[in-house]
């Protein structure tokens, strides 16, 4: 079988597997609400509706990820370069995330205040990285977004957490579509698509992403981007 067919088969297999759990949960809780509503307390009803809402969100995210993945694979991804003022852009990205109050933004004094890039795509990349950092670390721990100049006309934006970390031999594999570490799969829900998308988006912007260990424990993902957009 050609490699692209294999990839499609695994995409369908993994996607349907990923959809089964949230769909089963939604189905089960809707069923329960329909059949036993009169016996349930208001608190129980709220709890069930909350599960339905969370699981629906999970399906929407999966659908969004698959659409993004597809457009990255067939090179139809639109990139719109513009001037981005970094600090307010980063603050906005973090503010919109659940748990965003755990994120501390640190900008080195010699980092350029603006870059030329695609604000929407930068937002998608950092949303994926920061969501992971929050998801795979303790609720009481701080996640740091650190902006530093990175030589050769580039800027580095690191997302640093103190969570479960990633073994050295898996640090490159986590960028493969659907790859999840055992520890990651044990500790939180996920599709294994976020980092694959983030890396491809970074490449589409002329940059890249690398994973490291955080000194003292945890994971650090460093996004490197050109400060000035390359001519396209
Ligand atoms: P998802 O989080 O949906 O599973 P990702 O593609 O974003 O998918 O990440 C792939 C895997 O990499 C995760 O399942 C997890 O095992 C690991 N991972 C990603 N980010 C982190 C992190 N900050 N700390 C520890 N493990 C991580």
PDB file of N, CA and C in Angstrom, residues 140-201:
ATOM      1  N   UNK A 140      -0.998  23.529  40.430  1.00  0.00           N
ATOM      2  CA  UNK A 140      -0.407  24.572  41.266  1.00  0.00           C
ATOM      3  C   UNK A 140       0.880  25.140  40.683  1.00  0.00           C
ATOM      4  N   UNK A 141       1.346  24.576  39.565  1.00  0.00           N
ATOM      5  CA  UNK A 141       2.660  25.008  39.065  1.00  0.00           C
ATOM      6  C   UNK A 141       2.528  26.102  38.004  1.00  0.00           C
ATOM      7  N   UNK A 142       3.621  26.849  37.852  1.00  0.00           N
ATOM      8  CA  UNK A 142       3.629  27.978  36.912  1.00  0.00           C
ATOM      9  C   UNK A 142       4.160  27.511  35.556  1.00  0.00           C
ATOM     10  N   UNK A 143       3.569  28.045  34.488  1.00  0.00           N
ATOM     11  CA  UNK A 143       4.077  27.819  33.134  1.00  0.00           C
ATOM     12  C   UNK A 143       4.662  29.154  32.673  1.00  0.00           C
ATOM     13  N   UNK A 144       5.866  29.116  32.108  1.00  0.00           N
ATOM     14  CA  UNK A 144       6.492  30.374  31.683  1.00  0.00           C
ATOM     15  C   UNK A 144       6.569  30.452  30.161  1.00  0.00           C
ATOM     16  N   UNK A 145       6.174  31.608  29.659  1.00  0.00           N
ATOM     17  CA  UNK A 145       6.331  31.902  28.226  1.00  0.00           C
ATOM     18  C   UNK A 145       7.477  32.897  28.150  1.00  0.00           C
ATOM     19  N   UNK A 146       8.577  32.479  27.545  1.00  0.00           N
ATOM     20  CA  UNK A 146       9.779  33.318  27.597  1.00  0.00           C
ATOM     21  C   UNK A 146      10.204  33.731  26.189  1.00  0.00           C
ATOM     22  N   UNK A 147      10.341  35.034  25.988  1.00  0.00           N
ATOM     23  CA  UNK A 147      10.732  35.544  24.667  1.00  0.00           C
ATOM     24  C   UNK A 147      12.169  36.043  24.721  1.00  0.00           C
ATOM     25  N   UNK A 148      13.000  35.500  23.828  1.00  0.00           N
ATOM     26  CA  UNK A 148      14.408  35.926  23.788  1.00  0.00           C
ATOM     27  C   UNK A 148      14.858  36.068  22.329  1.00  0.00           C
ATOM     28  N   UNK A 149      15.856  36.938  22.046  1.00  0.00           N
ATOM     29  CA  UNK A 149      16.393  36.951  20.692  1.00  0.00           C
ATOM     30  C   UNK A 149      17.097  35.625  20.441  1.00  0.00           C
ATOM     31  N   UNK A 150      17.105  35.142  19.214  1.00  0.00           N
ATOM     32  CA  UNK A 150      17.658  33.808  18.979  1.00  0.00           C
ATOM     33  C   UNK A 150      18.694  33.779  17.858  1.00  0.00           C
ATOM     34  N   UNK A 151      19.360  34.913  17.609  1.00  0.00           N
ATOM     35  CA  UNK A 151      20.430  34.946  16.611  1.00  0.00           C
ATOM     36  C   UNK A 151      19.913  34.828  15.181  1.00  0.00           C
ATOM     37  N   UNK A 152      20.725  35.179  14.216  1.00  0.00           N
ATOM     38  CA  UNK A 152      20.379  35.022  12.795  1.00  0.00           C
ATOM     39  C   UNK A 152      19.026  35.610  12.423  1.00  0.00           C
ATOM     40  N   UNK A 153      18.671  36.750  13.013  1.00  0.00           N
ATOM     41  CA  UNK A 153      17.395  37.387  12.678  1.00  0.00           C
ATOM     42  C   UNK A 153      16.190  36.604  13.162  1.00  0.00           C
ATOM     43  N   UNK A 154      16.380  35.782  14.191  1.00  0.00           N
ATOM     44  CA  UNK A 154      15.263  34.976  14.703  1.00  0.00           C
ATOM     45  C   UNK A 154      14.930  35.345  16.138  1.00  0.00           C
ATOM     46  N   UNK A 155      13.707  34.945  16.516  1.00  0.00           N
ATOM     47  CA  UNK A 155      13.281  35.135  17.890  1.00  0.00           C
ATOM     48  C   UNK A 155      12.921  33.753  18.450  1.00  0.00           C
ATOM     49  N   UNK A 156      13.170  33.559  19.756  1.00  0.00           N
ATOM     50  CA  UNK A 156      12.807  32.294  20.391  1.00  0.00           C
ATOM     51  C   UNK A 156      11.672  32.528  21.378  1.00  0.00           C
ATOM     52  N   UNK A 157      10.626  31.731  21.263  1.00  0.00           N
ATOM     53  CA  UNK A 157       9.542  31.807  22.248  1.00  0.00           C
ATOM     54  C   UNK A 157       9.444  30.425  22.900  1.00  0.00           C
ATOM     55  N   UNK A 158       9.850  30.358  24.176  1.00  0.00           N
ATOM     56  CA  UNK A 158       9.875  29.071  24.861  1.00  0.00           C
ATOM     57  C   UNK A 158       8.672  28.949  25.786  1.00  0.00           C
ATOM     58  N   UNK A 159       8.076  27.764  25.798  1.00  0.00           N
ATOM     59  CA  UNK A 159       6.992  27.455  26.737  1.00  0.00           C
ATOM     60  C   UNK A 159       7.567  26.432  27.717  1.00  0.00           C
ATOM     61  N   UNK A 160       7.709  26.864  28.959  1.00  0.00           N
ATOM     62  CA  UNK A 160       8.446  26.070  29.948  1.00  0.00           C
ATOM     63  C   UNK A 160       7.493  25.592  31.039  1.00  0.00           C
ATOM     64  N   UNK A 161       7.435  24.264  31.232  1.00  0.00           N
ATOM     65  CA  UNK A 161       6.597  23.776  32.340  1.00  0.00           C
ATOM     66  C   UNK A 161       7.411  22.901  33.283  1.00  0.00           C
ATOM     67  N   UNK A 162       6.782  22.571  34.427  1.00  0.00           N
ATOM     68  CA  UNK A 162       7.454  21.738  35.439  1.00  0.00           C
ATOM     69  C   UNK A 162       6.616  20.499  35.695  1.00  0.00           C
ATOM     70  N   UNK A 163       6.097  19.941  34.606  1.00  0.00           N
ATOM     71  CA  UNK A 163       5.177  18.810  34.727  1.00  0.00           C
ATOM     72  C   UNK A 163       5.840  17.458  34.567  1.00  0.00           C
ATOM     73  N   UNK A 164       5.113  16.554  33.880  1.00  0.00           N
ATOM     74  CA  UNK A 164       5.547  15.144  33.819  1.00  0.00           C
ATOM     75  C   UNK A 164       6.790  14.946  32.936  1.00  0.00           C
ATOM     76  N   UNK A 165       7.070  15.911  32.041  1.00  0.00           N
ATOM     77  CA  UNK A 165       8.267  15.818  31.204  1.00  0.00           C
ATOM     78  C   UNK A 165       8.144  14.758  30.115  1.00  0.00           C
ATOM     79  N   UNK A 166       9.158  14.704  29.257  1.00  0.00           N
ATOM     80  CA  UNK A 166       9.162  13.750  28.140  1.00  0.00           C
ATOM     81  C   UNK A 166      10.541  13.105  28.096  1.00  0.00           C
ATOM     82  N   UNK A 167      10.594  11.754  28.059  1.00  0.00           N
ATOM     83  CA  UNK A 167      11.893  11.063  28.009  1.00  0.00           C
ATOM     84  C   UNK A 167      12.665  11.500  26.766  1.00  0.00           C
ATOM     85  N   UNK A 168      14.001  11.540  26.890  1.00  0.00           N
ATOM     86  CA  UNK A 168      14.841  12.033  25.787  1.00  0.00           C
ATOM     87  C   UNK A 168      14.536  11.313  24.471  1.00  0.00           C
ATOM     88  N   UNK A 169      14.348   9.990  24.539  1.00  0.00           N
ATOM     89  CA  UNK A 169      14.162   9.246  23.275  1.00  0.00           C
ATOM     90  C   UNK A 169      12.792   9.485  22.641  1.00  0.00           C
ATOM     91  N   UNK A 170      11.894  10.158  23.369  1.00  0.00           N
ATOM     92  CA  UNK A 170      10.565  10.420  22.793  1.00  0.00           C
ATOM     93  C   UNK A 170      10.405  11.878  22.358  1.00  0.00           C
ATOM     94  N   UNK A 171      11.409  12.702  22.596  1.00  0.00           N
ATOM     95  CA  UNK A 171      11.253  14.148  22.376  1.00  0.00           C
ATOM     96  C   UNK A 171      11.061  14.522  20.916  1.00  0.00           C
ATOM     97  N   UNK A 172      11.470  13.691  20.012  1.00  0.00           N
ATOM     98  CA  UNK A 172      11.206  14.012  18.616  1.00  0.00           C
ATOM     99  C   UNK A 172       9.932  13.316  18.150  1.00  0.00           C
ATOM    100  N   UNK A 173       9.667  12.156  18.702  1.00  0.00           N
ATOM    101  CA  UNK A 173       8.486  11.382  18.274  1.00  0.00           C
ATOM    102  C   UNK A 173       7.179  12.087  18.612  1.00  0.00           C
ATOM    103  N   UNK A 174       7.160  12.904  19.657  1.00  0.00           N
ATOM    104  CA  UNK A 174       5.894  13.562  20.050  1.00  0.00           C
ATOM    105  C   UNK A 174       5.366  14.489  18.947  1.00  0.00           C
ATOM    106  N   UNK A 175       6.215  14.812  17.957  1.00  0.00           N
ATOM    107  CA  UNK A 175       5.754  15.655  16.843  1.00  0.00           C
ATOM    108  C   UNK A 175       5.107  14.824  15.730  1.00  0.00           C
ATOM    109  N   UNK A 176       5.162  13.485  15.853  1.00  0.00           N
ATOM    110  CA  UNK A 176       4.504  12.645  14.841  1.00  0.00           C
ATOM    111  C   UNK A 176       2.998  12.656  15.100  1.00  0.00           C
ATOM    112  N   UNK A 177       2.184  12.683  14.016  1.00  0.00           N
ATOM    113  CA  UNK A 177       0.735  12.671  14.225  1.00  0.00           C
ATOM    114  C   UNK A 177       0.308  11.457  15.055  1.00  0.00           C
ATOM    115  N   UNK A 178      -0.516  11.684  16.037  1.00  0.00           N
ATOM    116  CA  UNK A 178      -1.132  10.670  16.911  1.00  0.00           C
ATOM    117  C   UNK A 178      -0.184  10.048  17.940  1.00  0.00           C
ATOM    118  N   UNK A 179       1.108  10.419  17.919  1.00  0.00           N
ATOM    119  CA  UNK A 179       2.012   9.825  18.915  1.00  0.00           C
ATOM    120  C   UNK A 179       1.767  10.432  20.294  1.00  0.00           C
ATOM    121  N   UNK A 180       1.572   9.586  21.287  1.00  0.00           N
ATOM    122  CA  UNK A 180       1.416  10.050  22.666  1.00  0.00           C
ATOM    123  C   UNK A 180       2.373   9.252  23.549  1.00  0.00           C
ATOM    124  N   UNK A 181       2.972   9.893  24.555  1.00  0.00           N
ATOM    125  CA  UNK A 181       3.815   9.139  25.473  1.00  0.00           C
ATOM    126  C   UNK A 181       2.897   8.369  26.424  1.00  0.00           C
ATOM    127  N   UNK A 182       3.425   7.281  26.991  1.00  0.00           N
ATOM    128  CA  UNK A 182       2.612   6.479  27.908  1.00  0.00           C
ATOM    129  C   UNK A 182       2.151   7.335  29.080  1.00  0.00           C
ATOM    130  N   UNK A 183       3.105   8.100  29.607  1.00  0.00           N
ATOM    131  CA  UNK A 183       2.802   8.946  30.764  1.00  0.00           C
ATOM    132  C   UNK A 183       1.784  10.031  30.394  1.00  0.00           C
ATOM    133  N   UNK A 184       1.918  10.605  29.203  1.00  0.00           N
ATOM    134  CA  UNK A 184       0.990  11.635  28.739  1.00  0.00           C
ATOM    135  C   UNK A 184      -0.411  11.083  28.583  1.00  0.00           C
ATOM    136  N   UNK A 185      -0.514   9.898  27.971  1.00  0.00           N
ATOM    137  CA  UNK A 185      -1.832   9.291  27.745  1.00  0.00           C
ATOM    138  C   UNK A 185      -2.477   8.928  29.077  1.00  0.00           C
ATOM    139  N   UNK A 186      -1.635   8.563  30.059  1.00  0.00           N
ATOM    140  CA  UNK A 186      -2.160   8.202  31.377  1.00  0.00           C
ATOM    141  C   UNK A 186      -2.689   9.434  32.111  1.00  0.00           C
ATOM    142  N   UNK A 187      -2.052  10.572  31.886  1.00  0.00           N
ATOM    143  CA  UNK A 187      -2.401  11.707  32.742  1.00  0.00           C
ATOM    144  C   UNK A 187      -3.452  12.650  32.159  1.00  0.00           C
ATOM    145  N   UNK A 188      -3.708  12.624  30.837  1.00  0.00           N
ATOM    146  CA  UNK A 188      -4.707  13.555  30.296  1.00  0.00           C
ATOM    147  C   UNK A 188      -5.242  13.059  28.956  1.00  0.00           C
ATOM    148  N   UNK A 189      -6.409  13.591  28.598  1.00  0.00           N
ATOM    149  CA  UNK A 189      -6.981  13.235  27.296  1.00  0.00           C
ATOM    150  C   UNK A 189      -6.259  13.984  26.190  1.00  0.00           C
ATOM    151  N   UNK A 190      -6.248  13.416  25.000  1.00  0.00           N
ATOM    152  CA  UNK A 190      -5.626  14.120  23.879  1.00  0.00           C
ATOM    153  C   UNK A 190      -5.691  13.272  22.632  1.00  0.00           C
ATOM    154  N   UNK A 191      -5.414  13.880  21.492  1.00  0.00           N
ATOM    155  CA  UNK A 191      -5.497  13.159  20.221  1.00  0.00           C
ATOM    156  C   UNK A 191      -4.117  12.874  19.643  1.00  0.00           C
ATOM    157  N   UNK A 192      -3.099  13.546  20.171  1.00  0.00           N
ATOM    158  CA  UNK A 192      -1.763  13.375  19.592  1.00  0.00           C
ATOM    159  C   UNK A 192      -1.584  14.161  18.298  1.00  0.00           C
ATOM    160  N   UNK A 193      -2.456  15.120  18.031  1.00  0.00           N
ATOM    161  CA  UNK A 193      -2.341  15.898  16.789  1.00  0.00           C
ATOM    162  C   UNK A 193      -1.744  17.294  17.000  1.00  0.00           C
ATOM    163  N   UNK A 194      -1.883  17.813  18.236  1.00  0.00           N
ATOM    164  CA  UNK A 194      -1.525  19.213  18.489  1.00  0.00           C
ATOM    165  C   UNK A 194      -0.098  19.572  18.113  1.00  0.00           C
ATOM    166  N   UNK A 195       0.871  18.738  18.506  1.00  0.00           N
ATOM    167  CA  UNK A 195       2.273  19.073  18.235  1.00  0.00           C
ATOM    168  C   UNK A 195       2.631  18.885  16.765  1.00  0.00           C
ATOM    169  N   UNK A 196       2.004  17.876  16.123  1.00  0.00           N
ATOM    170  CA  UNK A 196       2.251  17.673  14.687  1.00  0.00           C
ATOM    171  C   UNK A 196       1.800  18.921  13.934  1.00  0.00           C
ATOM    172  N   UNK A 197       0.650  19.444  14.309  1.00  0.00           N
ATOM    173  CA  UNK A 197       0.128  20.659  13.675  1.00  0.00           C
ATOM    174  C   UNK A 197       1.033  21.843  13.996  1.00  0.00           C
ATOM    175  N   UNK A 198       1.397  21.971  15.266  1.00  0.00           N
ATOM    176  CA  UNK A 198       2.215  23.120  15.676  1.00  0.00           C
ATOM    177  C   UNK A 198       3.539  23.146  14.905  1.00  0.00           C
ATOM    178  N   UNK A 199       4.180  21.983  14.763  1.00  0.00           N
ATOM    179  CA  UNK A 199       5.478  21.971  14.063  1.00  0.00           C
ATOM    180  C   UNK A 199       5.299  22.333  12.587  1.00  0.00           C
ATOM    181  N   UNK A 200       4.267  21.782  11.959  1.00  0.00           N
ATOM    182  CA  UNK A 200       4.057  22.106  10.536  1.00  0.00           C
ATOM    183  C   UNK A 200       3.737  23.591  10.360  1.00  0.00           C
ATOM    184  N   UNK A 201       2.951  24.148  11.276  1.00  0.00           N
ATOM    185  CA  UNK A 201       2.639  25.587  11.186  1.00  0.00           C
ATOM    186  C   UNK A 201       3.912  26.413  11.352  1.00  0.00           C
TER     187      UNK A 201
END
